Amino acid sequence: MAEEKNRKVKIAEKILDKNDLMAAVNRELLSAKGIFSINLISSPGAGKTTILEYMAGYFGPRMAVIEGDIQTRRDAERVERAGCPAVQIETGGACHLDALAVKKALESIDLDAENLDLLAIENVGNLICPSGYDLGENMKIGLLSVPEGDDKVMKYPSLFSTVDVFLINKIDLAPYLDFDVDRAIEECRNMNPDVTVFTLSAKTGEGMDDFCIFLESNFH
Amino acid sequence: MHEMTLAQDMIRIIERTLGGKVRLERVNVTIGPLAGISGESLRFCFTEIARLEDFGEPELTINYTKARLLCLDCREEYSSDDLFHCCPRCGSIRKRVLSGREFTVDSVELEEGEEPDG
């Protein structure tokens, strides 16, 4: 019997401990440099990069961007053209960013640049996998676009129950589609009572300045 | 989708704890309903990786926990694996999530005759 018992080894370790430790390093580094950071999560095509292009126009060199994609530098190029420095992470298949990938990307950004206030991290387009990985950001933002349907909030609770900010993008399409904005907001607040919500359209600019001003209010 | 990465992380944790590659009979993990992890997918990935990396053919036993929720209307604390569920006391759907994102390796059981290296 004693031998049986000895064959069991207790571990009791969080599998994402290593990631969380690295995230804490990132958070401390950014905080020491006076940089506020956001982690933008949505499904592919919800408009993350278009939102960042608008923000690049608003913030200019006050913002730097880390772009996470499975492949191509296209998003980083779009954001650079829109007016702010960007680093591309090509995950080569991985469906999410982790804190180590962000730490490496931070080495390519001039964190001492004058006026740099905001680091925006665009996660890989995916509503599930990125939700478990702390990157060291100050604010986690979940983005849903009107064509995806208002039911996605309750379908992806591991994301929408944890986000600090809930963005509903492509609001200019609301008159043509069945997306119930009130229902989406209510369902998000039902499980995440402190969430801040913005409805906006990165394409027309509707609501975008309000969102940018809100971000600014969090800068040091 | 990210279960393969998580399975690799699990193997590294086990290897570090045991001080090397040891043939395993069973691995016990806990998964919360809001961890965003498919248990069946993890089982498939972990079993494959364990075999390829010489950790034997361990069975993965998953302890699925429930989320702890706080009703925002009557302040009742209750457990559920589904955020659609309403408060058992007052029926309100409004809640704050207190826990439910756990994902831990709890313990491993070694094959007969195996011993930790460390």
mmCIF file of C-alpha atoms in Angstrom:
data_model
loop_
_atom_site.group_PDB
_atom_site.id
_atom_site.type_symbol
_atom_site.label_atom_id
_atom_site.label_comp_id
_atom_site.label_asym_id
_atom_site.label_seq_id
_atom_site.Cartn_x
_atom_site.Cartn_y
_atom_site.Cartn_z
ATOM 1 C CA MET A 1 0.000 0.000 0.000
ATOM 2 C CA ALA A 2 2.778 2.408 0.954
ATOM 3 C CA GLU A 3 4.419 1.809 -2.407
ATOM 4 C CA GLU A 4 1.140 2.590 -4.181
ATOM 5 C CA LYS A 5 0.937 5.895 -2.343
ATOM 6 C CA ASN A 6 4.497 6.895 -3.214
ATOM 7 C CA ARG A 7 3.786 6.612 -6.901
ATOM 8 C CA LYS A 8 1.537 9.667 -6.747
ATOM 9 C CA VAL A 9 3.392 12.974 -6.997
ATOM 10 C CA LYS A 10 1.641 16.204 -6.128
ATOM 11 C CA ILE A 11 2.253 19.093 -8.517
ATOM 12 C CA ALA A 12 -0.548 21.680 -8.022
ATOM 13 C CA GLU A 13 0.773 24.157 -10.574
ATOM 14 C CA LYS A 14 -1.105 26.519 -12.859
ATOM 15 C CA ILE A 15 -0.259 25.574 -16.418
ATOM 16 C CA LEU A 16 -0.076 29.212 -17.429
ATOM 17 C CA ASP A 17 2.155 30.205 -14.494
ATOM 18 C CA LYS A 18 5.128 30.785 -16.781
ATOM 19 C CA ASN A 19 3.041 32.998 -19.052
ATOM 20 C CA ASP A 20 1.630 34.922 -16.097
ATOM 21 C CA LEU A 21 5.121 35.565 -14.715
ATOM 22 C CA MET A 22 6.281 36.868 -18.092
ATOM 23 C CA ALA A 23 3.141 39.012 -18.331
ATOM 24 C CA ALA A 24 4.013 40.554 -14.971
ATOM 25 C CA VAL A 25 7.484 41.408 -16.337
ATOM 26 C CA ASN A 26 5.912 43.113 -19.374
ATOM 27 C CA ARG A 27 3.446 45.003 -17.198
ATOM 28 C CA GLU A 28 6.197 46.257 -14.928
ATOM 29 C CA LEU A 29 8.414 47.309 -17.843
ATOM 30 C CA LEU A 30 5.619 49.248 -19.555
ATOM 31 C CA SER A 31 4.511 50.818 -16.313
ATOM 32 C CA ALA A 32 8.075 51.960 -15.568
ATOM 33 C CA LYS A 33 8.157 53.650 -18.969
ATOM 34 C CA GLY A 34 4.784 55.316 -18.336
ATOM 35 C CA ILE A 35 3.113 53.433 -21.186
ATOM 36 C CA PHE A 36 -0.527 52.325 -20.989
ATOM 37 C CA SER A 37 -1.250 49.058 -22.813
ATOM 38 C CA ILE A 38 -4.286 47.394 -24.323
ATOM 39 C CA ASN A 39 -4.916 43.871 -25.654
ATOM 40 C CA LEU A 40 -7.455 43.898 -28.478
ATOM 41 C CA ILE A 41 -9.257 40.592 -29.039
ATOM 42 C CA SER A 42 -11.869 39.676 -31.650
ATOM 43 C CA SER A 43 -12.672 37.151 -34.335
ATOM 44 C CA PRO A 44 -11.007 37.618 -37.755
ATOM 45 C CA GLY A 45 -12.544 40.447 -39.769
ATOM 46 C CA ALA A 46 -14.257 42.266 -36.886
ATOM 47 C CA GLY A 47 -12.196 45.372 -37.613
ATOM 48 C CA LYS A 48 -9.287 45.347 -35.161
ATOM 49 C CA THR A 49 -6.776 46.732 -37.644
ATOM 50 C CA THR A 50 -9.202 49.335 -39.024
ATOM 51 C CA ILE A 51 -9.778 50.547 -35.462
ATOM 52 C CA LEU A 52 -6.007 50.749 -34.950
ATOM 53 C CA GLU A 53 -5.626 52.674 -38.225
ATOM 54 C CA TYR A 54 -8.109 55.243 -36.928
ATOM 55 C CA MET A 55 -6.289 55.337 -33.578
ATOM 56 C CA ALA A 56 -2.953 55.803 -35.418
ATOM 57 C CA GLY A 57 -4.435 58.901 -37.036
ATOM 58 C CA TYR A 58 -5.665 60.145 -33.655
ATOM 59 C CA PHE A 59 -2.610 59.357 -31.522
ATOM 60 C CA GLY A 60 0.194 59.397 -34.146
ATOM 61 C CA PRO A 61 3.597 58.634 -32.598
ATOM 62 C CA ARG A 62 2.022 58.622 -29.118
ATOM 63 C CA MET A 63 0.960 55.042 -29.923
ATOM 64 C CA ALA A 64 2.977 51.956 -30.861
ATOM 65 C CA VAL A 65 1.362 48.756 -32.094
ATOM 66 C CA ILE A 66 2.200 45.070 -31.833
ATOM 67 C CA GLU A 67 0.371 43.123 -34.522
ATOM 68 C CA GLY A 68 -0.279 39.431 -33.983
ATOM 69 C CA ASP A 69 -1.100 37.353 -37.024
ATOM 70 C CA ILE A 70 -0.570 33.808 -38.099
ATOM 71 C CA GLN A 71 1.062 35.047 -41.279
ATOM 72 C CA THR A 72 2.031 38.221 -43.231
ATOM 73 C CA ARG A 73 3.214 41.711 -42.239
ATOM 74 C CA ARG A 74 0.150 43.293 -43.825
ATOM 75 C CA ASP A 75 -1.440 44.603 -40.638
ATOM 76 C CA ALA A 76 1.770 46.197 -39.371
ATOM 77 C CA GLU A 77 2.207 47.892 -42.739
ATOM 78 C CA ARG A 78 -1.363 49.238 -42.613
ATOM 79 C CA VAL A 79 -0.852 50.720 -39.157
ATOM 80 C CA GLU A 80 2.561 52.177 -40.100
ATOM 81 C CA ARG A 81 1.027 53.850 -43.140
ATOM 82 C CA ALA A 82 -1.644 55.284 -40.845
ATOM 83 C CA GLY A 83 1.025 57.022 -38.781
ATOM 84 C CA CYS A 84 2.511 55.060 -35.914
ATOM 85 C CA PRO A 85 5.302 52.534 -35.337
ATOM 86 C CA ALA A 86 4.300 48.880 -35.536
ATOM 87 C CA VAL A 87 5.946 45.514 -34.973
ATOM 88 C CA GLN A 88 4.545 42.372 -36.527
ATOM 89 C CA ILE A 89 4.544 39.021 -34.744
ATOM 90 C CA GLU A 90 3.944 36.167 -37.156
ATOM 91 C CA THR A 91 2.931 33.245 -34.961
ATOM 92 C CA GLY A 92 3.360 30.736 -37.779
ATOM 93 C CA GLY A 93 0.200 28.870 -36.856
ATOM 94 C CA ALA A 94 -0.351 29.631 -33.186
ATOM 95 C CA CYS A 95 -3.874 30.877 -32.559
ATOM 96 C CA HIS A 96 -3.024 33.429 -29.858
ATOM 97 C CA LEU A 97 -0.241 35.662 -28.599
ATOM 98 C CA ASP A 98 1.528 34.848 -25.351
ATOM 99 C CA ALA A 99 3.482 37.059 -22.984
ATOM 100 C CA LEU A 100 6.859 35.795 -24.222
ATOM 101 C CA ALA A 101 6.072 36.737 -27.835
ATOM 102 C CA VAL A 102 5.050 40.202 -26.643
ATOM 103 C CA LYS A 103 8.210 40.541 -24.562
ATOM 104 C CA LYS A 104 10.328 39.785 -27.641
ATOM 105 C CA ALA A 105 8.326 42.242 -29.749
ATOM 106 C CA LEU A 106 8.830 44.951 -27.111
ATOM 107 C CA GLU A 107 12.581 44.766 -27.819
ATOM 108 C CA SER A 108 11.869 46.149 -31.295
ATOM 109 C CA ILE A 109 9.951 49.151 -29.980
ATOM 110 C CA ASP A 110 11.637 52.309 -28.723
ATOM 111 C CA LEU A 111 9.939 52.434 -25.335
ATOM 112 C CA ASP A 112 11.908 55.556 -24.434
ATOM 113 C CA ALA A 113 10.535 57.455 -27.411
ATOM 114 C CA GLU A 114 9.308 60.856 -26.359
ATOM 115 C CA ASN A 115 5.513 61.071 -26.099
ATOM 116 C CA LEU A 116 4.923 57.324 -26.321
ATOM 117 C CA ASP A 117 1.821 56.876 -24.150
ATOM 118 C CA LEU A 118 0.014 53.845 -25.527
ATOM 119 C CA LEU A 119 0.930 50.342 -26.621
ATOM 120 C CA ALA A 120 -1.839 48.578 -28.523
ATOM 121 C CA ILE A 121 -1.499 44.833 -28.971
ATOM 122 C CA GLU A 122 -3.687 43.340 -31.668
ATOM 123 C CA ASN A 123 -4.159 39.681 -30.864
ATOM 124 C CA VAL A 124 -4.594 36.903 -33.422
ATOM 125 C CA GLY A 125 -8.189 36.872 -34.687
ATOM 126 C CA ASN A 126 -9.868 34.328 -32.403
ATOM 127 C CA LEU A 127 -12.474 34.616 -29.643
ATOM 128 C CA ILE A 128 -11.351 31.620 -27.580
ATOM 129 C CA CYS A 129 -7.626 30.971 -27.255
ATOM 130 C CA PRO A 130 -6.395 34.551 -26.588
ATOM 131 C CA SER A 131 -8.781 34.903 -23.651
ATOM 132 C CA GLY A 132 -6.627 32.720 -21.356
ATOM 133 C CA TYR A 133 -3.314 34.509 -21.960
ATOM 134 C CA ASP A 134 -2.366 37.566 -19.950
ATOM 135 C CA LEU A 135 0.071 39.567 -22.078
ATOM 136 C CA GLY A 136 0.837 42.158 -19.404
ATOM 137 C CA GLU A 137 -1.695 44.650 -20.692
ATOM 138 C CA ASN A 138 -3.490 47.177 -18.500
ATOM 139 C CA MET A 139 -6.783 46.812 -20.332
ATOM 140 C CA LYS A 140 -8.331 43.844 -22.094
ATOM 141 C CA ILE A 141 -10.705 44.840 -24.889
ATOM 142 C CA GLY A 142 -13.196 42.483 -26.530
ATOM 143 C CA LEU A 143 -14.477 43.520 -29.931
ATOM 144 C CA LEU A 144 -17.552 42.247 -31.702
ATOM 145 C CA SER A 145 -18.800 43.516 -35.048
ATOM 146 C CA VAL A 146 -22.443 43.851 -36.054
ATOM 147 C CA PRO A 147 -22.355 41.261 -38.897
ATOM 148 C CA GLU A 148 -21.193 38.559 -36.440
ATOM 149 C CA GLY A 149 -24.469 38.612 -34.491
ATOM 150 C CA ASP A 150 -25.402 39.711 -30.970
ATOM 151 C CA ASP A 151 -25.465 36.111 -29.713
ATOM 152 C CA LYS A 152 -21.664 35.882 -29.707
ATOM 153 C CA VAL A 153 -21.386 37.527 -26.283
ATOM 154 C CA MET A 154 -22.978 34.544 -24.535
ATOM 155 C CA LYS A 155 -21.329 32.052 -26.886
ATOM 156 C CA TYR A 156 -17.854 33.195 -25.833
ATOM 157 C CA PRO A 157 -18.189 33.832 -22.095
ATOM 158 C CA SER A 158 -14.521 33.082 -21.350
ATOM 159 C CA LEU A 159 -13.718 36.300 -23.218
ATOM 160 C CA PHE A 160 -16.683 38.584 -22.645
ATOM 161 C CA SER A 161 -16.933 37.864 -18.912
ATOM 162 C CA THR A 162 -13.332 39.064 -18.455
ATOM 163 C CA VAL A 163 -12.916 42.112 -20.689
ATOM 164 C CA ASP A 164 -12.555 45.605 -19.256
ATOM 165 C CA VAL A 165 -13.994 47.154 -22.402
ATOM 166 C CA PHE A 166 -16.548 45.817 -24.887
ATOM 167 C CA LEU A 167 -16.532 47.422 -28.335
ATOM 168 C CA ILE A 168 -19.298 46.929 -30.883
ATOM 169 C CA ASN A 169 -17.863 47.830 -34.283
ATOM 170 C CA LYS A 170 -19.465 48.388 -37.720
ATOM 171 C CA ILE A 171 -22.374 50.107 -35.998
ATOM 172 C CA ASP A 172 -23.067 51.848 -39.349
ATOM 173 C CA LEU A 173 -24.380 48.467 -40.570
ATOM 174 C CA ALA A 174 -26.894 48.106 -37.712
ATOM 175 C CA PRO A 175 -29.865 49.422 -39.761
ATOM 176 C CA TYR A 176 -29.358 46.636 -42.313
ATOM 177 C CA LEU A 177 -28.767 43.687 -39.990
ATOM 178 C CA ASP A 178 -30.550 41.993 -37.090
ATOM 179 C CA PHE A 179 -27.906 42.712 -34.459
ATOM 180 C CA ASP A 180 -29.669 43.780 -31.257
ATOM 181 C CA VAL A 181 -27.218 46.253 -29.702
ATOM 182 C CA ASP A 182 -29.116 46.549 -26.410
ATOM 183 C CA ARG A 183 -29.251 42.779 -26.026
ATOM 184 C CA ALA A 184 -25.513 42.374 -26.658
ATOM 185 C CA ILE A 185 -24.671 45.050 -24.083
ATOM 186 C CA GLU A 186 -27.144 43.695 -21.542
ATOM 187 C CA GLU A 187 -25.838 40.135 -21.888
ATOM 188 C CA CYS A 188 -22.262 41.302 -21.475
ATOM 189 C CA ARG A 189 -23.137 43.375 -18.371
ATOM 190 C CA ASN A 190 -25.115 40.438 -16.924
ATOM 191 C CA MET A 191 -21.868 38.523 -16.420
ATOM 192 C CA ASN A 192 -19.416 41.425 -16.370
ATOM 193 C CA PRO A 193 -21.064 44.303 -14.489
ATOM 194 C CA ASP A 194 -18.067 46.663 -14.558
ATOM 195 C CA VAL A 195 -17.479 46.529 -18.318
ATOM 196 C CA THR A 196 -17.243 49.812 -20.245
ATOM 197 C CA VAL A 197 -19.046 49.737 -23.609
ATOM 198 C CA PHE A 198 -18.587 51.729 -26.812
ATOM 199 C CA THR A 199 -20.511 51.372 -30.047
ATOM 200 C CA LEU A 200 -18.519 52.659 -32.968
ATOM 201 C CA SER A 201 -17.624 52.416 -36.613
ATOM 202 C CA ALA A 202 -13.939 52.507 -37.462
ATOM 203 C CA LYS A 203 -14.932 53.059 -41.091
ATOM 204 C CA THR A 204 -17.152 56.125 -40.669
ATOM 205 C CA GLY A 205 -15.410 57.303 -37.471
ATOM 206 C CA GLU A 206 -18.661 57.248 -35.476
ATOM 207 C CA GLY A 207 -17.887 56.865 -31.770
ATOM 208 C CA MET A 208 -14.135 56.522 -32.381
ATOM 209 C CA ASP A 209 -13.083 59.830 -30.819
ATOM 210 C CA ASP A 210 -15.061 59.018 -27.662
ATOM 211 C CA PHE A 211 -13.182 55.711 -27.416
ATOM 212 C CA CYS A 212 -9.800 57.410 -27.975
ATOM 213 C CA ILE A 213 -10.587 60.077 -25.363
ATOM 214 C CA PHE A 214 -11.530 57.311 -22.937
ATOM 215 C CA LEU A 215 -8.181 55.594 -23.550
ATOM 216 C CA GLU A 216 -6.382 58.912 -23.051
ATOM 217 C CA SER A 217 -8.083 59.331 -19.678
ATOM 218 C CA ASN A 218 -6.220 56.193 -18.536
ATOM 219 C CA PHE A 219 -2.750 57.460 -19.507
ATOM 220 C CA HIS A 220 -0.375 58.350 -16.695
ATOM 221 C CA MET B 1 -7.246 25.126 -30.724
ATOM 222 C CA HIS B 2 -4.459 26.058 -28.302
ATOM 223 C CA GLU B 3 -4.693 22.730 -26.455
ATOM 224 C CA MET B 4 -1.505 21.445 -28.147
ATOM 225 C CA THR B 5 0.469 24.360 -26.696
ATOM 226 C CA LEU B 6 -1.091 23.750 -23.282
ATOM 227 C CA ALA B 7 -0.285 20.034 -23.460
ATOM 228 C CA GLN B 8 3.360 20.916 -24.167
ATOM 229 C CA ASP B 9 3.357 23.318 -21.201
ATOM 230 C CA MET B 10 1.972 20.499 -19.031
ATOM 231 C CA ILE B 11 4.750 18.124 -20.088
ATOM 232 C CA ARG B 12 7.400 20.739 -19.259
ATOM 233 C CA ILE B 13 5.905 21.289 -15.795
ATOM 234 C CA ILE B 14 5.756 17.556 -15.119
ATOM 235 C CA GLU B 15 9.293 17.011 -16.404
ATOM 236 C CA ARG B 16 10.627 19.811 -14.206
ATOM 237 C CA THR B 17 8.814 18.521 -11.128
ATOM 238 C CA LEU B 18 9.939 14.928 -11.615
ATOM 239 C CA GLY B 19 13.467 15.911 -12.641
ATOM 240 C CA GLY B 20 13.325 14.113 -15.981
ATOM 241 C CA LYS B 21 11.327 11.787 -18.199
ATOM 242 C CA VAL B 22 9.340 9.262 -16.166
ATOM 243 C CA ARG B 23 6.713 6.841 -17.433
ATOM 244 C CA LEU B 24 3.324 7.965 -16.161
ATOM 245 C CA GLU B 25 0.182 6.010 -15.503
ATOM 246 C CA ARG B 26 -2.136 8.947 -14.872
ATOM 247 C CA VAL B 27 -2.144 12.744 -14.898
ATOM 248 C CA ASN B 28 -4.762 14.653 -12.935
ATOM 249 C CA VAL B 29 -5.758 18.142 -14.064
ATOM 250 C CA THR B 30 -8.444 20.652 -13.123
ATOM 251 C CA ILE B 31 -10.249 22.741 -15.732
ATOM 252 C CA GLY B 32 -12.679 25.552 -14.950
ATOM 253 C CA PRO B 33 -15.657 26.218 -17.238
ATOM 254 C CA LEU B 34 -14.283 29.640 -18.204
ATOM 255 C CA ALA B 35 -10.730 28.492 -18.935
ATOM 256 C CA GLY B 36 -11.614 28.276 -22.620
ATOM 257 C CA ILE B 37 -10.206 24.764 -22.886
ATOM 258 C CA SER B 38 -11.734 21.723 -24.525
ATOM 259 C CA GLY B 39 -11.045 18.754 -22.255
ATOM 260 C CA GLU B 40 -11.362 16.195 -25.035
ATOM 261 C CA SER B 41 -9.008 18.126 -27.279
ATOM 262 C CA LEU B 42 -6.519 18.452 -24.421
ATOM 263 C CA ARG B 43 -6.768 14.727 -23.737
ATOM 264 C CA PHE B 44 -5.959 13.934 -27.382
ATOM 265 C CA CYS B 45 -3.035 16.377 -27.525
ATOM 266 C CA PHE B 46 -1.589 15.433 -24.145
ATOM 267 C CA THR B 47 -1.739 11.688 -24.754
ATOM 268 C CA GLU B 48 0.109 12.110 -28.059
ATOM 269 C CA ILE B 49 2.794 14.385 -26.663
ATOM 270 C CA ALA B 50 3.347 12.203 -23.604
ATOM 271 C CA ARG B 51 3.848 9.175 -25.831
ATOM 272 C CA LEU B 52 6.190 10.989 -28.254
ATOM 273 C CA GLU B 53 8.267 12.418 -25.420
ATOM 274 C CA ASP B 54 8.702 9.104 -23.558
ATOM 275 C CA PHE B 55 6.327 9.750 -20.669
ATOM 276 C CA GLY B 56 4.526 6.466 -21.262
ATOM 277 C CA GLU B 57 0.837 6.317 -22.087
ATOM 278 C CA PRO B 58 -0.781 8.175 -19.218
ATOM 279 C CA GLU B 59 -4.486 8.513 -18.840
ATOM 280 C CA LEU B 60 -5.600 12.132 -18.423
ATOM 281 C CA THR B 61 -8.165 12.504 -15.662
ATOM 282 C CA ILE B 62 -9.964 15.820 -15.777
ATOM 283 C CA ASN B 63 -11.652 17.367 -12.775
ATOM 284 C CA TYR B 64 -14.160 19.823 -14.237
ATOM 285 C CA THR B 65 -14.943 22.491 -11.662
ATOM 286 C CA LYS B 66 -17.871 24.875 -11.609
ATOM 287 C CA ALA B 67 -17.607 28.651 -11.634
ATOM 288 C CA ARG B 68 -18.353 30.552 -8.425
ATOM 289 C CA LEU B 69 -20.850 33.292 -9.167
ATOM 290 C CA LEU B 70 -22.206 36.190 -7.122
ATOM 291 C CA CYS B 71 -25.785 37.255 -7.807
ATOM 292 C CA LEU B 72 -25.849 41.034 -8.283
ATOM 293 C CA ASP B 73 -29.451 41.312 -7.118
ATOM 294 C CA CYS B 74 -29.678 39.212 -3.936
ATOM 295 C CA ARG B 75 -25.914 38.701 -3.286
ATOM 296 C CA GLU B 76 -26.302 34.906 -3.177
ATOM 297 C CA GLU B 77 -23.102 33.015 -4.018
ATOM 298 C CA TYR B 78 -23.669 29.947 -6.148
ATOM 299 C CA SER B 79 -21.855 27.504 -8.434
ATOM 300 C CA SER B 80 -22.542 26.743 -12.063
ATOM 301 C CA ASP B 81 -20.736 25.539 -15.154
ATOM 302 C CA ASP B 82 -22.870 27.770 -17.363
ATOM 303 C CA LEU B 83 -23.197 31.566 -17.289
ATOM 304 C CA PHE B 84 -26.687 31.241 -18.749
ATOM 305 C CA HIS B 85 -27.869 29.864 -15.411
ATOM 306 C CA CYS B 86 -29.848 32.154 -13.149
ATOM 307 C CA CYS B 87 -29.540 32.639 -9.412
ATOM 308 C CA PRO B 88 -31.114 29.655 -7.616
ATOM 309 C CA ARG B 89 -32.447 31.978 -4.912
ATOM 310 C CA CYS B 90 -33.967 34.947 -6.769
ATOM 311 C CA GLY B 91 -33.846 33.941 -10.436
ATOM 312 C CA SER B 92 -31.716 36.902 -11.558
ATOM 313 C CA ILE B 93 -29.297 36.377 -14.430
ATOM 314 C CA ARG B 94 -27.081 39.289 -13.354
ATOM 315 C CA LYS B 95 -23.863 37.996 -11.847
ATOM 316 C CA ARG B 96 -20.225 38.629 -11.151
ATOM 317 C CA VAL B 97 -17.776 35.817 -11.899
ATOM 318 C CA LEU B 98 -15.702 35.020 -8.807
ATOM 319 C CA SER B 99 -13.819 32.025 -10.200
ATOM 320 C CA GLY B 100 -13.923 29.511 -13.032
ATOM 321 C CA ARG B 101 -10.752 30.057 -15.049
ATOM 322 C CA GLU B 102 -8.654 27.441 -13.250
ATOM 323 C CA PHE B 103 -6.319 25.234 -15.218
ATOM 324 C CA THR B 104 -3.844 23.281 -13.083
ATOM 325 C CA VAL B 105 -1.814 20.095 -13.138
ATOM 326 C CA ASP B 106 -2.763 18.648 -9.774
ATOM 327 C CA SER B 107 -0.739 15.441 -9.592
ATOM 328 C CA VAL B 108 0.749 12.594 -11.572
ATOM 329 C CA GLU B 109 0.799 8.879 -10.870
ATOM 330 C CA LEU B 110 3.904 6.992 -11.975
ATOM 331 C CA GLU B 111 3.950 3.610 -13.647
ATOM 332 C CA GLU B 112 4.856 0.745 -11.357
ATOM 333 C CA GLY B 113 8.597 0.601 -10.766
ATOM 334 C CA GLU B 114 9.156 4.225 -11.863
ATOM 335 C CA GLU B 115 10.649 6.821 -9.539
ATOM 336 C CA PRO B 116 11.056 10.567 -9.789
ATOM 337 C CA ASP B 117 14.608 11.554 -10.815
ATOM 338 C CA GLY B 118 14.674 14.643 -8.633
#
